């Protein structure tokens, strides 16, 4: 068994989930091998045309930021990004600065990171603590957001202290995902409703036990969708990534499973062919679970470094200030079942490798494409092929959600 138990108890891999995970990922490998043997790929019904304004129109961008990123649930992080009581993170990429805290009772709470005195950011540097003090005039809040300290409080007579707590933002935590809706006092977040049928596949990853190893913030001079699109097809592997990803995975071959707004896709790893003719019992235990795509902007790469162990590579692409800029938050996690004797440095090197590929290859071509689409001739449309099936579904979902939004 490759899965090694990791102490302490609450971080140990669950044997039942391990069985479910292996079953799901082995089924995926069988289908992947079938595609590799037949040299075919999953296909959509027909090609799809996209108007460049989807990537370049500032007004569409403004509406999208509101409808998709402020009003819908968005993953702010994984549970162990704030593992212990008093841990906190700020999450600013949606626009409003959001403060996410693990309370004494281990619940997750989210607030606008905005002091109810005069609006300054309450937390600018995250660390483990029992209270938060605004650096402007020193108002102090407990981890539940309650105002508990007010220097010179006689100046605020007549102001109700109970109404000057931090403003709550809807947040929920389940399956190791911390999900927010970035609208103060907005509707509660229901993680099961958000994930729909995908919840089962997400649950067996045991994301709640995954520990962050390395993180990067990667800017791109491209619309967030142009950048995100580069994750959802393997058509470009051999041409854009001949020396990197193109060496590791087959080009233009994909297994695609739709889960409503979400999807799972798999890109065949080249070494799968080494055991294509062997009995399944003789397959080496290569961890590979494909890419889990969570709408609107998250990819979980369930993958491994051969001979080192499994990692979860989580990338989230956010719109930045203008239509032609985006910000990617990329974090590599160590799953609980990866074992405790693994060489962390190898994962850090792999994280740096992916960061470099994304920056110098994917986001370099994204910048060029974005510039060209900005000046595209009237009537020009980009085209997604039948082989770019995941992107077609994703864009259809976005179109549907944006229809009639203003
Ligand atoms: S703005 Fe925070 S204490 Fe004044
Ligand atoms: Fe790529």
Coordinates of C-alpha atoms and ligand atoms in Angstrom, one line a residue:
X1 CA 0.0 0.0 0.0
X2 CA 1.5 3.4 -1.0
X3 CA -0.7 5.4 1.3
X4 CA 1.2 5.9 4.5
X5 CA -0.5 7.1 7.7
X6 CA 0.4 10.6 8.8
X7 CA 0.1 11.6 12.5
X8 CA -1.6 13.3 14.3
X9 CA -4.9 11.4 14.4
X10 CA -7.2 14.1 12.8
X11 CA -4.8 14.3 9.8
X12 CA -4.7 10.6 9.1
X13 CA -6.1 9.4 5.8
X14 CA -9.6 7.8 6.1
X15 CA -9.5 4.2 4.9
X16 CA -13.0 4.4 3.4
X17 CA -12.2 7.6 1.5
X18 CA -9.0 6.0 0.3
X19 CA -10.9 3.1 -1.2
X20 CA -13.3 5.5 -2.9
X21 CA -10.5 7.6 -4.2
X22 CA -8.6 4.6 -5.6
X23 CA -11.7 3.3 -7.2
X24 CA -12.5 6.6 -8.9
X25 CA -8.9 7.2 -10.0
X26 CA -8.4 3.7 -11.3
X27 CA -11.6 3.9 -13.3
X28 CA -10.2 7.2 -14.8
X29 CA -6.9 5.4 -15.6
X30 CA -8.7 2.6 -17.4
X31 CA -10.6 5.1 -19.6
X32 CA -7.4 7.1 -20.1
X33 CA -5.6 4.0 -21.3
X34 CA -8.4 3.2 -23.7
X35 CA -8.1 6.6 -25.2
X36 CA -4.3 6.2 -25.5
X37 CA -4.6 2.9 -27.2
X38 CA -7.2 4.1 -29.7
X39 CA -5.5 7.5 -30.1
X40 CA -8.8 9.3 -29.7
X41 CA -10.2 12.0 -27.4
X42 CA -13.5 13.0 -25.8
X43 CA -15.2 15.4 -28.2
X44 CA -18.1 17.9 -28.0
X45 CA -20.8 17.9 -30.7
X46 CA -19.4 20.7 -32.8
X47 CA -17.0 23.6 -32.7
X48 CA -18.0 26.8 -30.8
X49 CA -17.5 30.4 -31.7
X50 CA -16.7 33.0 -29.1
X51 CA -16.9 36.8 -29.5
X52 CA -13.7 38.5 -28.5
X53 CA -15.7 41.0 -26.4
X54 CA -16.1 38.2 -23.8
X55 CA -12.4 38.8 -23.1
X56 CA -12.0 42.5 -23.9
X57 CA -15.2 44.4 -23.1
X58 CA -14.8 46.5 -19.9
X59 CA -18.6 46.6 -19.4
X60 CA -19.0 42.8 -19.6
X61 CA -16.0 42.5 -17.3
X62 CA -17.7 44.8 -14.7
X63 CA -20.9 42.8 -14.9
X64 CA -19.1 39.5 -14.6
X65 CA -17.1 40.6 -11.5
X66 CA -20.4 41.3 -9.8
X67 CA -22.5 38.4 -11.0
X68 CA -19.8 35.7 -10.8
X69 CA -17.3 36.9 -8.2
X70 CA -19.4 38.9 -5.7
X71 CA -22.8 37.2 -5.8
X72 CA -21.8 33.5 -6.4
X73 CA -19.8 31.3 -4.0
X74 CA -16.1 31.3 -4.6
X75 CA -13.4 29.2 -2.9
X76 CA -11.2 31.4 -0.7
X77 CA -8.8 28.6 0.4
X78 CA -8.5 25.2 1.9
X79 CA -9.1 24.4 5.5
X80 CA -5.5 24.0 6.5
X81 CA -4.6 27.4 5.1
X82 CA -6.0 28.5 8.5
X83 CA -5.5 25.2 10.4
X84 CA -5.6 26.3 14.1
X85 CA -7.8 28.6 16.2
X86 CA -6.6 32.2 15.8
X87 CA -5.2 31.6 12.3
X88 CA -6.4 34.1 9.7
X89 CA -6.0 35.0 6.1
X90 CA -7.0 38.0 4.1
X91 CA -8.6 37.4 0.7
X92 CA -8.5 40.6 -1.4
X93 CA -8.6 39.3 -5.0
X94 CA -12.4 39.6 -5.4
X95 CA -12.4 43.4 -4.8
X96 CA -13.5 43.9 -1.2
X97 CA -10.9 42.9 1.4
X98 CA -12.2 39.9 3.3
X99 CA -10.8 38.6 6.5
X100 CA -11.2 34.9 7.2
X101 CA -10.6 33.7 10.7
X102 CA -10.6 30.3 12.6
X103 CA -12.3 31.0 15.9
X104 CA -11.6 29.4 19.3
X105 CA -14.3 26.8 18.6
X106 CA -12.5 26.0 15.2
X107 CA -15.3 27.5 13.2
X108 CA -14.5 29.6 10.2
X109 CA -15.8 33.2 10.2
X110 CA -15.5 35.8 7.5
X111 CA -15.8 39.6 7.7
X112 CA -15.1 42.6 5.7
X113 CA -11.6 43.6 6.6
X114 CA -12.9 47.1 7.2
X115 CA -12.7 48.8 10.6
X116 CA -16.2 50.0 11.7
X117 CA -14.5 53.2 13.0
X118 CA -13.3 54.8 9.8
X119 CA -12.9 52.0 7.4
X120 CA -9.2 51.1 7.6
X121 CA -8.1 47.5 7.1
X122 CA -8.1 45.7 10.4
X123 CA -5.6 43.0 9.5
X124 CA -2.7 43.7 7.1
X125 CA -0.4 40.9 8.2
X126 CA -1.7 37.5 9.1
X127 CA -0.5 35.6 12.1
X128 CA -2.0 33.4 14.8
X129 CA -3.6 35.6 17.5
X130 CA -6.5 35.9 19.9
X131 CA -7.7 39.4 18.9
X132 CA -7.3 41.8 16.1
X133 CA -6.3 45.5 16.6
X134 CA -6.7 48.1 13.9
X135 CA -3.5 50.0 13.3
X136 CA -5.2 53.3 12.7
X137 CA -6.6 54.1 16.2
X138 CA -6.4 50.8 17.9
X139 CA -10.0 49.5 18.0
X140 CA -9.7 45.8 18.9
X141 CA -11.9 42.9 18.0
X142 CA -12.2 39.3 19.2
X143 CA -12.1 36.4 16.7
X144 CA -15.9 36.5 16.5
X145 CA -15.6 40.1 15.2
X146 CA -17.0 41.7 18.3
X147 CA -15.6 45.1 19.3
X148 CA -13.8 44.5 22.6
X149 CA -11.5 47.5 22.9
X150 CA -11.8 51.2 22.0
X151 CA -9.1 53.5 23.2
X152 CA -10.6 56.9 24.4
X153 CA -14.0 55.3 24.4
X154 CA -15.5 58.4 26.1
X155 CA -15.3 60.0 22.7
X156 CA -17.9 57.5 21.4
X157 CA -20.7 57.9 23.9
X158 CA -24.0 57.3 22.2
X159 CA -22.5 55.0 19.6
X160 CA -23.7 51.4 20.2
X161 CA -20.6 49.2 20.6
X162 CA -22.5 46.1 19.7
X163 CA -23.3 47.6 16.3
X164 CA -19.6 48.4 15.7
X165 CA -18.4 44.8 15.3
X166 CA -16.8 43.6 12.1
X167 CA -19.3 43.2 9.2
X168 CA -19.9 39.5 8.5
X169 CA -19.5 38.0 5.1
X170 CA -21.2 34.6 4.3
X171 CA -18.7 31.7 4.5
X172 CA -19.0 27.9 4.9
X173 CA -16.4 25.2 5.3
X174 CA -16.9 21.6 4.0
X175 CA -14.9 18.9 2.3
X176 CA -11.8 21.1 3.1
X177 CA -13.0 24.0 1.0
X178 CA -13.5 27.4 2.6
X179 CA -16.2 29.0 0.4
X180 CA -17.3 32.7 0.6
X181 CA -19.9 34.8 -1.0
X182 CA -18.2 38.2 -1.1
X183 CA -21.3 40.3 -0.4
X184 CA -21.6 41.6 3.1
X185 CA -24.7 40.3 4.8
X186 CA -25.5 38.3 1.7
X187 CA -27.2 34.9 1.4
X188 CA -25.6 32.0 3.3
X189 CA -23.2 29.7 1.4
X190 CA -24.3 26.1 1.0
X191 CA -21.3 24.1 0.0
X192 CA -23.4 21.0 -1.0
X193 CA -25.6 23.2 -3.2
X194 CA -22.5 24.8 -4.7
X195 CA -20.9 21.5 -5.5
X196 CA -24.0 19.6 -6.6
X197 CA -23.1 16.1 -7.9
X198 CA -19.4 16.9 -7.7
X199 CA -19.5 16.7 -3.8
X200 CA -18.8 13.0 -3.8
X201 CA -15.7 13.3 -6.0
X202 CA -14.4 16.2 -4.0
X203 CA -15.1 14.5 -0.6
X204 CA -12.8 11.6 -1.3
X205 CA -9.8 13.9 -1.9
X206 CA -9.8 14.7 1.8
X207 CA -8.8 18.3 1.1
X208 CA -9.5 19.1 4.8
X209 CA -6.3 17.2 5.6
X210 CA -4.1 18.7 2.9
X211 CA -1.2 20.9 4.1
X212 CA 0.1 23.9 2.1
X213 CA 3.7 23.5 1.0
X214 CA 4.3 26.4 -1.4
X215 CA 2.4 29.3 -2.7
X216 CA 2.7 31.9 -5.5
X217 CA 0.8 34.8 -6.9
X218 CA 1.2 35.0 -10.6
X219 CA 0.0 38.1 -12.5
X220 CA -1.0 37.8 -16.2
X221 CA -1.6 40.5 -18.7
X222 CA -4.7 38.8 -19.9
X223 CA -8.3 38.5 -19.1
X224 CA -9.0 36.0 -16.3
X225 CA -10.8 33.7 -18.7
X226 CA -8.0 33.8 -21.3
X227 CA -5.6 32.7 -18.5
X228 CA -8.0 30.1 -17.1
X229 CA -8.7 28.6 -20.6
X230 CA -5.0 27.5 -20.8
X231 CA -5.7 25.0 -18.0
X232 CA -8.7 23.3 -19.7
X233 CA -7.2 21.6 -22.8
X234 CA -4.2 19.6 -23.7
X235 CA -4.4 20.5 -27.4
X236 CA -1.5 22.9 -26.8
X237 CA 0.9 20.6 -24.9
X238 CA 3.1 19.5 -27.7
X239 CA 3.3 22.9 -29.4
X240 CA 3.5 25.4 -26.5
X241 CA 5.2 23.1 -24.0
X242 CA 7.5 20.9 -26.1
X243 CA 10.3 20.8 -23.4
X244 CA 8.1 20.8 -20.3
X245 CA 4.5 19.5 -20.0
X246 CA 4.6 18.2 -23.5
X247 CA 7.2 15.6 -22.3
X248 CA 5.0 14.4 -19.5
X249 CA 1.5 14.2 -21.0
X250 CA -0.1 13.3 -24.3
X251 CA -1.2 16.2 -26.4
X252 CA -4.8 16.7 -27.7
X253 CA -6.3 13.9 -25.6
X254 CA -8.8 14.3 -22.8
X255 CA -11.2 12.4 -20.7
X256 CA -14.1 14.7 -19.7
X257 CA -16.8 14.3 -17.0
X258 CA -19.3 17.0 -16.6
X259 CA -20.8 17.8 -13.2
X260 CA -23.1 20.7 -13.9
X261 CA -21.1 23.9 -13.4
X262 CA -18.0 21.8 -12.5
X263 CA -16.1 19.1 -14.3
X264 CA -13.3 16.6 -14.0
X265 CA -10.8 16.1 -16.8
X266 CA -7.9 13.9 -17.3
X267 CA -4.9 14.3 -19.6
X268 CA -3.0 11.0 -20.3
X269 CA 0.4 10.8 -18.7
X270 CA 3.0 9.5 -21.0
X271 CA 4.2 6.7 -18.7
X272 CA 0.7 5.1 -18.6
X273 CA 1.6 3.4 -21.9
X274 CA 4.5 1.6 -20.2
X275 CA 2.0 -0.8 -18.6
X276 CA -0.8 -0.6 -21.1
X277 CA -0.5 -4.3 -21.9
X278 CA -0.1 -5.5 -18.3
X279 CA -2.7 -6.9 -16.0
X280 CA -4.2 -4.2 -13.8
X281 CA -2.8 -5.9 -10.7
X282 CA 0.7 -5.2 -12.1
X283 CA 0.2 -1.5 -12.6
X284 CA 2.6 0.7 -10.6
X285 CA 0.8 2.8 -8.1
X286 CA 1.0 6.2 -9.9
X287 CA -1.3 8.7 -8.2
X288 CA -3.3 10.4 -10.9
X289 CA -6.8 11.8 -10.5
X290 CA -7.0 14.4 -13.2
X291 CA -8.0 18.0 -13.0
X292 CA -11.0 18.9 -10.8
X293 CA -12.4 22.2 -12.2
X294 CA -14.6 24.1 -9.8
X295 CA -16.6 26.9 -11.2
X296 CA -15.8 29.7 -11.7
X297 CA -12.1 29.7 -11.4
X298 CA -10.4 26.9 -9.6
X299 CA -8.4 23.9 -10.8
X300 CA -7.2 21.1 -8.4
X301 CA -4.5 19.1 -10.2
X302 CA -4.5 15.7 -8.5
X303 CA -1.2 14.4 -9.6
X304 CA 2.1 13.0 -8.4
X305 CA 5.8 13.3 -8.9
X306 CA 7.1 9.9 -9.9
X307 CA 9.0 8.3 -7.0
X308 CA 8.1 11.1 -4.6
X309 CA 4.4 11.0 -4.1
X310 CA 1.1 12.7 -4.7
X311 CA 0.5 16.5 -4.5
X312 CA -2.6 18.6 -5.0
X313 CA -1.8 21.7 -7.2
X314 CA -4.5 24.3 -6.6
X315 CA -4.7 27.2 -9.0
X316 CA -7.4 29.9 -8.9
X317 CA -7.5 32.7 -11.6
X318 CA -9.2 36.0 -10.6
X319 CA -10.0 39.1 -12.5
X320 CA -7.7 41.9 -11.6
X321 CA -8.5 45.7 -11.8
X322 CA -9.0 45.9 -15.5
X323 CA -10.4 43.6 -18.2
X324 CA -7.0 42.7 -19.5
X325 CA -5.3 41.7 -16.3
X326 CA -5.7 38.7 -14.0
X327 CA -4.1 37.3 -10.8
X328 CA -3.5 33.6 -10.2
X329 CA -3.1 32.2 -6.7
X330 CA -1.3 28.9 -6.9
X331 CA -0.7 26.6 -3.9
X332 CA 0.8 23.1 -3.7
X333 CA -0.6 20.9 -0.9
X334 CA 0.6 17.7 0.6
X335 CA -2.3 15.3 0.9
X336 CA -2.6 13.3 4.2
X337 CA -2.1 10.0 2.4
X338 CA 1.1 11.2 0.7
X339 CA 3.1 10.0 3.7
X340 CA 5.2 11.8 6.2
X341 CA 8.6 10.7 4.9
X342 CA 8.4 12.6 1.6
X343 CA 11.0 15.1 0.6
X344 CA 9.3 18.5 0.8
X345 CA 12.0 20.1 -1.2
X346 CA 11.0 18.0 -4.2
X347 CA 7.5 19.4 -4.1
X348 CA 8.8 22.9 -3.7
X349 CA 10.9 22.4 -6.8
X350 CA 7.9 21.0 -8.7
X351 CA 5.8 24.0 -7.6
X352 CA 8.5 26.3 -8.9
X353 CA 8.6 24.4 -12.1
X354 CA 4.9 24.7 -12.7
X355 CA 5.0 28.4 -11.8
X356 CA 7.8 28.9 -14.4
X357 CA 5.8 27.0 -17.1
X358 CA 2.7 29.0 -16.4
X359 CA 4.5 32.3 -16.4
X360 CA 6.8 31.9 -19.3
X361 CA 4.7 29.7 -21.6
X362 CA 0.9 29.8 -20.8
X363 CA 0.7 33.4 -19.6
X364 CA 3.1 34.6 -22.2
X365 CA 0.9 33.4 -25.0
X366 CA -2.1 34.7 -23.1
X367 CA -0.7 38.2 -23.1
X368 CA -0.2 38.1 -26.9
X369 CA -3.7 36.7 -27.5
X370 CA -5.3 39.2 -25.2
X371 CA -3.6 42.1 -27.1
X372 CA -4.7 40.7 -30.5
X373 CA -8.3 40.2 -29.4
X374 CA -8.4 43.8 -28.2
X375 CA -7.8 44.9 -31.8
X376 CA -9.6 42.0 -33.6
X377 CA -11.4 43.1 -36.8
X378 CA -15.2 43.5 -36.7
X379 CA -17.0 40.2 -36.9
X380 CA -14.0 38.1 -35.9
X381 CA -14.7 35.2 -33.5
X382 CA -12.3 32.8 -31.8
X383 CA -13.2 29.1 -32.2
X384 CA -13.1 26.3 -29.7
X385 CA -12.7 22.9 -31.3
X386 CA -14.7 19.8 -30.5
X387 CA -11.6 18.6 -28.8
X388 CA -11.7 21.6 -26.4
X389 CA -14.8 20.1 -24.8
X390 CA -14.1 21.2 -21.2
X391 CA -13.7 24.9 -22.4
X392 CA -16.9 24.7 -24.4
X393 CA -18.9 23.5 -21.4
X394 CA -17.3 26.1 -19.2
X395 CA -18.0 29.0 -21.6
X396 CA -21.6 27.8 -22.1
X397 CA -22.1 27.8 -18.3
X398 CA -20.7 31.3 -18.1
X399 CA -22.8 32.6 -21.0
X400 CA -25.9 31.2 -19.4
X401 CA -25.2 32.7 -16.0
X402 CA -24.4 36.1 -17.6
X403 CA -27.4 36.2 -19.8
X404 CA -29.5 39.2 -18.8
X405 CA -27.1 40.3 -16.0
X406 CA -26.3 44.0 -15.6
Ligands
LIG1 S1 -10.2 53.2 11.5 FE1 -9.8 51.5 12.8 S2 -9.5 52.3 14.7 FE2 -9.9 54.0 13.5
LIG2 FE1 -0.4 25.0 -20.8

